[in-house]
Amino acid sequence: MKNLLVLILLLSMLISCNKSDDIKETDIQVNNKTDNIPKNANGIHILIDTEKQNKINEEAKAKAEAEERDKILAEAEQKAQDDAKLKAEQKAQDDAKAKELNAKISIDKFELKYSDLWKIEKKTATHIELKSLSGTFDFEITKTHTSDLVPFTTYLINNNKEYNQISKKVSNKYIGYISEGEYSDGSMGKIVTMAVKDRGIIIISILSNRKKWYLNSEIFDLMLDSLKINPE
């Protein structure tokens, strides 16, 4: 009988312990579920109705989407800036290469430098024609007497009906004139007339695609500066 009482007592204690553990486990689960519920300044959970909670969720979603859009736009803008920079750098390199006068050509007693990006299209005893993808360069010995420089230049410019002169100036390096103008097809050009003793009047000209005029005009000036007149 005494043993039976002891057994009942032990069984009661065991049941009591199990209930206590169940209560603790339940408390932990409840606490975990309530961690996501907003709290006030005192740490007390605030109950929010479904409509308000949905609004909070929508605002959070909209904010996240806006941040993502801003990120995409910022990346696209940065890429555009990087691409523009690379394009500008490449253009500068191409222009610099185009202005390298790394070839020479001679006609009569004249010699000038040009870029090997320009190809010799025609060469005779009195005429040179060079071509590139965007322009044509001509050098011609006319044999017209040097004393006729002024009327010759006037006739040459005025009788070219497709050429509209924009500016004209006297050269400070040689006896002659430099005319710059626009052709009826939209092309740009320069015409130089030069009086050379014992050789007559020389015509040096360039015809260029308008989009490349900024470059070809400079190349023409460099070629003109490189011109040498060798002694007999």
mmCIF file of C-alpha atoms in Angstrom:
data_model
loop_
_atom_site.group_PDB
_atom_site.id
_atom_site.type_symbol
_atom_site.label_atom_id
_atom_site.label_comp_id
_atom_site.label_asym_id
_atom_site.label_seq_id
_atom_site.Cartn_x
_atom_site.Cartn_y
_atom_site.Cartn_z
ATOM 1 C CA MET A 1 0.000 0.000 0.000
ATOM 2 C CA LYS A 2 2.789 2.348 0.867
ATOM 3 C CA ASN A 3 4.490 1.613 -2.449
ATOM 4 C CA LEU A 4 1.299 2.390 -4.328
ATOM 5 C CA LEU A 5 1.058 5.839 -2.731
ATOM 6 C CA VAL A 6 4.634 6.596 -3.668
ATOM 7 C CA LEU A 7 3.954 5.548 -7.278
ATOM 8 C CA ILE A 8 0.854 7.768 -7.502
ATOM 9 C CA LEU A 9 2.831 10.707 -6.122
ATOM 10 C CA LEU A 10 5.609 10.302 -8.687
ATOM 11 C CA LEU A 11 3.087 10.023 -11.510
ATOM 12 C CA SER A 12 1.382 13.252 -10.390
ATOM 13 C CA MET A 13 4.701 15.096 -10.331
ATOM 14 C CA LEU A 14 5.558 13.871 -13.854
ATOM 15 C CA ILE A 15 2.208 15.055 -15.258
ATOM 16 C CA SER A 16 2.663 18.437 -13.607
ATOM 17 C CA CYS A 17 6.110 18.886 -15.212
ATOM 18 C CA ASN A 18 4.812 18.016 -18.703
ATOM 19 C CA LYS A 19 2.013 20.602 -18.434
ATOM 20 C CA SER A 20 4.506 23.237 -17.387
ATOM 21 C CA ASP A 21 6.683 22.494 -20.438
ATOM 22 C CA ASP A 22 3.644 22.690 -22.738
ATOM 23 C CA ILE A 23 2.711 26.095 -21.304
ATOM 24 C CA LYS A 24 6.256 27.407 -21.848
ATOM 25 C CA GLU A 25 6.337 26.108 -25.423
ATOM 26 C CA THR A 26 2.985 27.741 -26.127
ATOM 27 C CA ASP A 27 4.226 31.034 -24.717
ATOM 28 C CA ILE A 28 7.304 30.903 -26.937
ATOM 29 C CA GLN A 29 5.189 30.262 -30.062
ATOM 30 C CA VAL A 30 2.821 33.090 -29.202
ATOM 31 C CA ASN A 31 5.719 35.422 -28.542
ATOM 32 C CA ASN A 32 7.311 34.522 -31.891
ATOM 33 C CA LYS A 33 4.068 35.212 -33.730
ATOM 34 C CA THR A 34 3.690 38.590 -32.110
ATOM 35 C CA ASP A 35 7.241 39.748 -32.899
ATOM 36 C CA ASN A 36 6.076 40.996 -36.319
ATOM 37 C CA ILE A 37 3.217 43.016 -34.862
ATOM 38 C CA PRO A 38 4.073 46.733 -34.453
ATOM 39 C CA LYS A 39 4.796 47.941 -30.937
ATOM 40 C CA ASN A 40 4.361 51.328 -29.313
ATOM 41 C CA ALA A 41 7.052 53.270 -27.470
ATOM 42 C CA ASN A 42 6.519 51.099 -24.403
ATOM 43 C CA GLY A 43 7.034 47.876 -26.327
ATOM 44 C CA ILE A 44 3.348 46.934 -26.222
ATOM 45 C CA HIS A 45 1.932 45.356 -29.384
ATOM 46 C CA ILE A 46 -0.455 47.527 -31.380
ATOM 47 C CA LEU A 47 -3.311 45.829 -33.178
ATOM 48 C CA ILE A 48 -3.730 47.037 -36.815
ATOM 49 C CA ASP A 49 -6.835 46.347 -38.898
ATOM 50 C CA THR A 50 -6.518 44.513 -42.224
ATOM 51 C CA GLU A 51 -7.109 47.587 -44.426
ATOM 52 C CA LYS A 52 -4.412 49.572 -42.694
ATOM 53 C CA GLN A 53 -2.008 46.650 -42.843
ATOM 54 C CA ASN A 54 -2.664 46.256 -46.581
ATOM 55 C CA LYS A 55 -1.964 49.959 -47.082
ATOM 56 C CA ILE A 56 1.324 49.645 -45.200
ATOM 57 C CA ASN A 57 2.267 46.656 -47.352
ATOM 58 C CA GLU A 58 1.354 48.502 -50.564
ATOM 59 C CA GLU A 59 3.382 51.548 -49.555
ATOM 60 C CA ALA A 60 6.364 49.354 -48.737
ATOM 61 C CA LYS A 61 6.026 47.599 -52.092
ATOM 62 C CA ALA A 62 5.711 50.908 -53.972
ATOM 63 C CA LYS A 63 8.781 52.256 -52.201
ATOM 64 C CA ALA A 64 10.783 49.153 -53.085
ATOM 65 C CA GLU A 65 9.688 49.373 -56.735
ATOM 66 C CA ALA A 66 10.565 53.085 -56.877
ATOM 67 C CA GLU A 67 14.004 52.389 -55.446
ATOM 68 C CA GLU A 68 14.508 49.649 -58.036
ATOM 69 C CA ARG A 69 13.448 51.991 -60.859
ATOM 70 C CA ASP A 70 15.779 54.704 -59.591
ATOM 71 C CA LYS A 71 18.599 52.181 -59.474
ATOM 72 C CA ILE A 72 17.924 51.033 -63.047
ATOM 73 C CA LEU A 73 17.717 54.636 -64.305
ATOM 74 C CA ALA A 74 20.936 55.576 -62.512
ATOM 75 C CA GLU A 75 22.728 52.578 -64.023
ATOM 76 C CA ALA A 76 21.385 53.413 -67.496
ATOM 77 C CA GLU A 77 22.468 57.050 -67.150
ATOM 78 C CA GLN A 78 25.929 56.020 -65.990
ATOM 79 C CA LYS A 79 26.246 53.601 -68.915
ATOM 80 C CA ALA A 80 25.195 56.338 -71.349
ATOM 81 C CA GLN A 81 27.818 58.671 -69.874
ATOM 82 C CA ASP A 82 30.487 55.965 -70.062
ATOM 83 C CA ASP A 83 29.549 55.143 -73.673
ATOM 84 C CA ALA A 84 29.631 58.829 -74.639
ATOM 85 C CA LYS A 85 33.040 59.210 -73.022
ATOM 86 C CA LEU A 86 34.411 56.167 -74.853
ATOM 87 C CA LYS A 87 32.939 57.437 -78.128
ATOM 88 C CA ALA A 88 34.502 60.872 -77.631
ATOM 89 C CA GLU A 89 37.867 59.315 -76.790
ATOM 90 C CA GLN A 90 37.697 57.081 -79.867
ATOM 91 C CA LYS A 91 36.742 60.045 -82.062
ATOM 92 C CA ALA A 92 39.669 62.057 -80.704
ATOM 93 C CA GLN A 93 42.031 59.168 -81.468
ATOM 94 C CA ASP A 94 40.628 58.751 -84.990
ATOM 95 C CA ASP A 95 40.882 62.494 -85.683
ATOM 96 C CA ALA A 96 44.450 62.603 -84.390
ATOM 97 C CA LYS A 97 45.394 59.694 -86.661
ATOM 98 C CA ALA A 98 43.695 61.358 -89.635
ATOM 99 C CA LYS A 99 45.825 64.480 -89.089
ATOM 100 C CA GLU A 100 49.092 62.550 -89.130
ATOM 101 C CA LEU A 101 50.775 63.532 -92.397
ATOM 102 C CA ASN A 102 52.829 60.374 -92.786
ATOM 103 C CA ALA A 103 53.153 60.250 -96.582
ATOM 104 C CA LYS A 104 54.676 62.496 -99.269
ATOM 105 C CA ILE A 105 53.869 63.220 -102.877
ATOM 106 C CA SER A 106 55.707 65.328 -105.478
ATOM 107 C CA ILE A 107 54.672 67.051 -108.680
ATOM 108 C CA ASP A 108 57.005 69.183 -110.785
ATOM 109 C CA LYS A 109 59.091 71.074 -108.195
ATOM 110 C CA PHE A 110 56.363 70.920 -105.531
ATOM 111 C CA GLU A 111 56.264 68.510 -102.621
ATOM 112 C CA LEU A 112 53.629 68.124 -99.928
ATOM 113 C CA LYS A 113 52.716 65.762 -97.131
ATOM 114 C CA TYR A 114 49.410 63.978 -96.685
ATOM 115 C CA SER A 115 47.802 61.274 -94.580
ATOM 116 C CA ASP A 116 47.986 57.741 -95.928
ATOM 117 C CA LEU A 117 44.264 57.508 -95.173
ATOM 118 C CA TRP A 118 43.924 59.505 -98.404
ATOM 119 C CA LYS A 119 44.550 57.526 -101.594
ATOM 120 C CA ILE A 120 46.073 58.771 -104.850
ATOM 121 C CA GLU A 121 43.206 58.780 -107.338
ATOM 122 C CA LYS A 122 45.030 60.555 -110.183
ATOM 123 C CA LYS A 123 48.548 61.850 -110.843
ATOM 124 C CA THR A 124 49.848 63.544 -113.998
ATOM 125 C CA ALA A 125 52.616 66.045 -114.707
ATOM 126 C CA THR A 126 50.329 68.926 -113.723
ATOM 127 C CA HIS A 127 47.579 67.439 -111.557
ATOM 128 C CA ILE A 128 47.234 65.405 -108.349
ATOM 129 C CA GLU A 129 43.939 64.126 -106.966
ATOM 130 C CA LEU A 130 43.698 62.477 -103.547
ATOM 131 C CA LYS A 131 40.552 60.892 -102.139
ATOM 132 C CA SER A 132 39.352 59.794 -98.709
ATOM 133 C CA LEU A 133 36.014 58.442 -97.520
ATOM 134 C CA SER A 134 34.825 61.997 -96.879
ATOM 135 C CA GLY A 135 36.640 64.295 -99.280
ATOM 136 C CA THR A 136 38.665 65.067 -102.403
ATOM 137 C CA PHE A 137 41.924 67.038 -102.547
ATOM 138 C CA ASP A 138 43.213 68.578 -105.793
ATOM 139 C CA PHE A 139 46.530 70.192 -106.717
ATOM 140 C CA GLU A 140 46.796 71.678 -110.201
ATOM 141 C CA ILE A 141 49.464 73.645 -112.076
ATOM 142 C CA THR A 142 47.633 75.880 -114.571
ATOM 143 C CA LYS A 143 50.580 77.573 -116.313
ATOM 144 C CA THR A 144 48.559 80.832 -116.217
ATOM 145 C CA HIS A 145 50.875 83.812 -115.823
ATOM 146 C CA THR A 146 51.303 85.032 -112.244
ATOM 147 C CA SER A 147 50.381 88.603 -113.210
ATOM 148 C CA ASP A 148 46.835 87.374 -113.862
ATOM 149 C CA LEU A 149 46.337 86.134 -110.302
ATOM 150 C CA VAL A 150 43.564 88.596 -109.370
ATOM 151 C CA PRO A 151 41.373 88.269 -112.495
ATOM 152 C CA PHE A 152 42.029 84.524 -112.632
ATOM 153 C CA THR A 153 40.892 84.058 -109.018
ATOM 154 C CA THR A 154 37.817 86.212 -109.561
ATOM 155 C CA TYR A 155 36.861 84.286 -112.683
ATOM 156 C CA LEU A 156 37.457 80.914 -111.009
ATOM 157 C CA ILE A 157 35.215 81.718 -108.044
ATOM 158 C CA ASN A 158 32.466 83.648 -109.824
ATOM 159 C CA ASN A 159 32.041 81.178 -112.675
ATOM 160 C CA ASN A 160 31.591 78.169 -110.431
ATOM 161 C CA LYS A 161 27.796 78.304 -110.203
ATOM 162 C CA GLU A 162 27.661 75.482 -107.657
ATOM 163 C CA TYR A 163 30.028 77.267 -105.267
ATOM 164 C CA ASN A 164 28.856 79.927 -102.824
ATOM 165 C CA GLN A 165 31.820 81.792 -101.330
ATOM 166 C CA ILE A 166 31.540 82.410 -97.583
ATOM 167 C CA SER A 167 34.899 84.055 -96.950
ATOM 168 C CA LYS A 168 38.003 85.139 -98.827
ATOM 169 C CA LYS A 169 41.348 86.297 -97.499
ATOM 170 C CA VAL A 170 44.863 87.042 -98.663
ATOM 171 C CA SER A 171 47.454 84.487 -97.674
ATOM 172 C CA ASN A 172 50.206 85.722 -95.363
ATOM 173 C CA LYS A 173 52.579 82.904 -96.370
ATOM 174 C CA TYR A 174 52.591 83.199 -100.143
ATOM 175 C CA ILE A 175 51.198 85.334 -102.943
ATOM 176 C CA GLY A 176 47.628 84.209 -103.277
ATOM 177 C CA TYR A 177 44.084 83.951 -101.945
ATOM 178 C CA ILE A 178 42.151 81.515 -99.766
ATOM 179 C CA SER A 179 38.432 81.122 -100.420
ATOM 180 C CA GLU A 180 36.068 79.081 -98.263
ATOM 181 C CA GLY A 181 32.532 78.244 -99.284
ATOM 182 C CA GLU A 182 29.612 75.876 -99.620
ATOM 183 C CA TYR A 183 28.531 73.869 -102.660
ATOM 184 C CA SER A 184 24.949 73.485 -103.833
ATOM 185 C CA ASP A 185 24.845 69.842 -102.712
ATOM 186 C CA GLY A 186 25.718 70.846 -99.129
ATOM 187 C CA SER A 187 29.405 69.966 -99.346
ATOM 188 C CA MET A 188 32.025 72.356 -97.994
ATOM 189 C CA GLY A 189 35.237 73.437 -99.650
ATOM 190 C CA LYS A 190 38.317 75.616 -99.832
ATOM 191 C CA ILE A 191 40.002 76.970 -102.952
ATOM 192 C CA VAL A 192 43.523 78.387 -102.850
ATOM 193 C CA THR A 193 45.083 80.252 -105.762
ATOM 194 C CA MET A 194 48.819 80.804 -105.554
ATOM 195 C CA ALA A 195 51.261 82.651 -107.820
ATOM 196 C CA VAL A 196 54.573 80.798 -108.188
ATOM 197 C CA LYS A 197 57.442 82.266 -110.179
ATOM 198 C CA ASP A 198 58.281 80.321 -113.339
ATOM 199 C CA ARG A 199 55.342 77.963 -112.746
ATOM 200 C CA GLY A 200 52.338 80.242 -113.045
ATOM 201 C CA ILE A 201 49.199 80.014 -110.931
ATOM 202 C CA ILE A 202 48.624 76.951 -108.752
ATOM 203 C CA ILE A 203 45.140 75.856 -107.644
ATOM 204 C CA ILE A 204 44.896 73.823 -104.438
ATOM 205 C CA SER A 205 41.414 72.821 -103.317
ATOM 206 C CA ILE A 206 39.402 70.456 -101.157
ATOM 207 C CA LEU A 207 35.808 69.245 -101.348
ATOM 208 C CA SER A 208 34.463 67.714 -98.143
ATOM 209 C CA ASN A 209 31.436 66.049 -96.645
ATOM 210 C CA ARG A 210 29.804 68.645 -94.380
ATOM 211 C CA LYS A 211 29.856 66.336 -91.347
ATOM 212 C CA LYS A 212 33.626 65.933 -91.677
ATOM 213 C CA TRP A 213 34.409 69.532 -92.581
ATOM 214 C CA TYR A 214 35.676 70.343 -89.081
ATOM 215 C CA LEU A 215 38.366 67.692 -89.647
ATOM 216 C CA ASN A 216 39.054 67.937 -93.383
ATOM 217 C CA SER A 217 39.406 71.711 -93.206
ATOM 218 C CA GLU A 218 42.167 71.304 -90.645
ATOM 219 C CA ILE A 219 43.818 68.515 -92.642
ATOM 220 C CA PHE A 220 43.791 70.761 -95.717
ATOM 221 C CA ASP A 221 45.491 73.561 -93.777
ATOM 222 C CA LEU A 222 48.137 71.126 -92.506
ATOM 223 C CA MET A 223 48.793 69.864 -96.030
ATOM 224 C CA LEU A 224 49.050 73.424 -97.300
ATOM 225 C CA ASP A 225 51.530 74.275 -94.536
ATOM 226 C CA SER A 226 53.644 71.269 -95.519
ATOM 227 C CA LEU A 227 53.986 72.431 -99.142
ATOM 228 C CA LYS A 228 57.576 72.895 -100.283
ATOM 229 C CA ILE A 229 58.798 74.459 -103.502
ATOM 230 C CA ASN A 230 62.131 72.913 -104.354
ATOM 231 C CA PRO A 231 64.773 74.888 -106.252
ATOM 232 C CA GLU A 232 65.418 74.045 -109.874
#
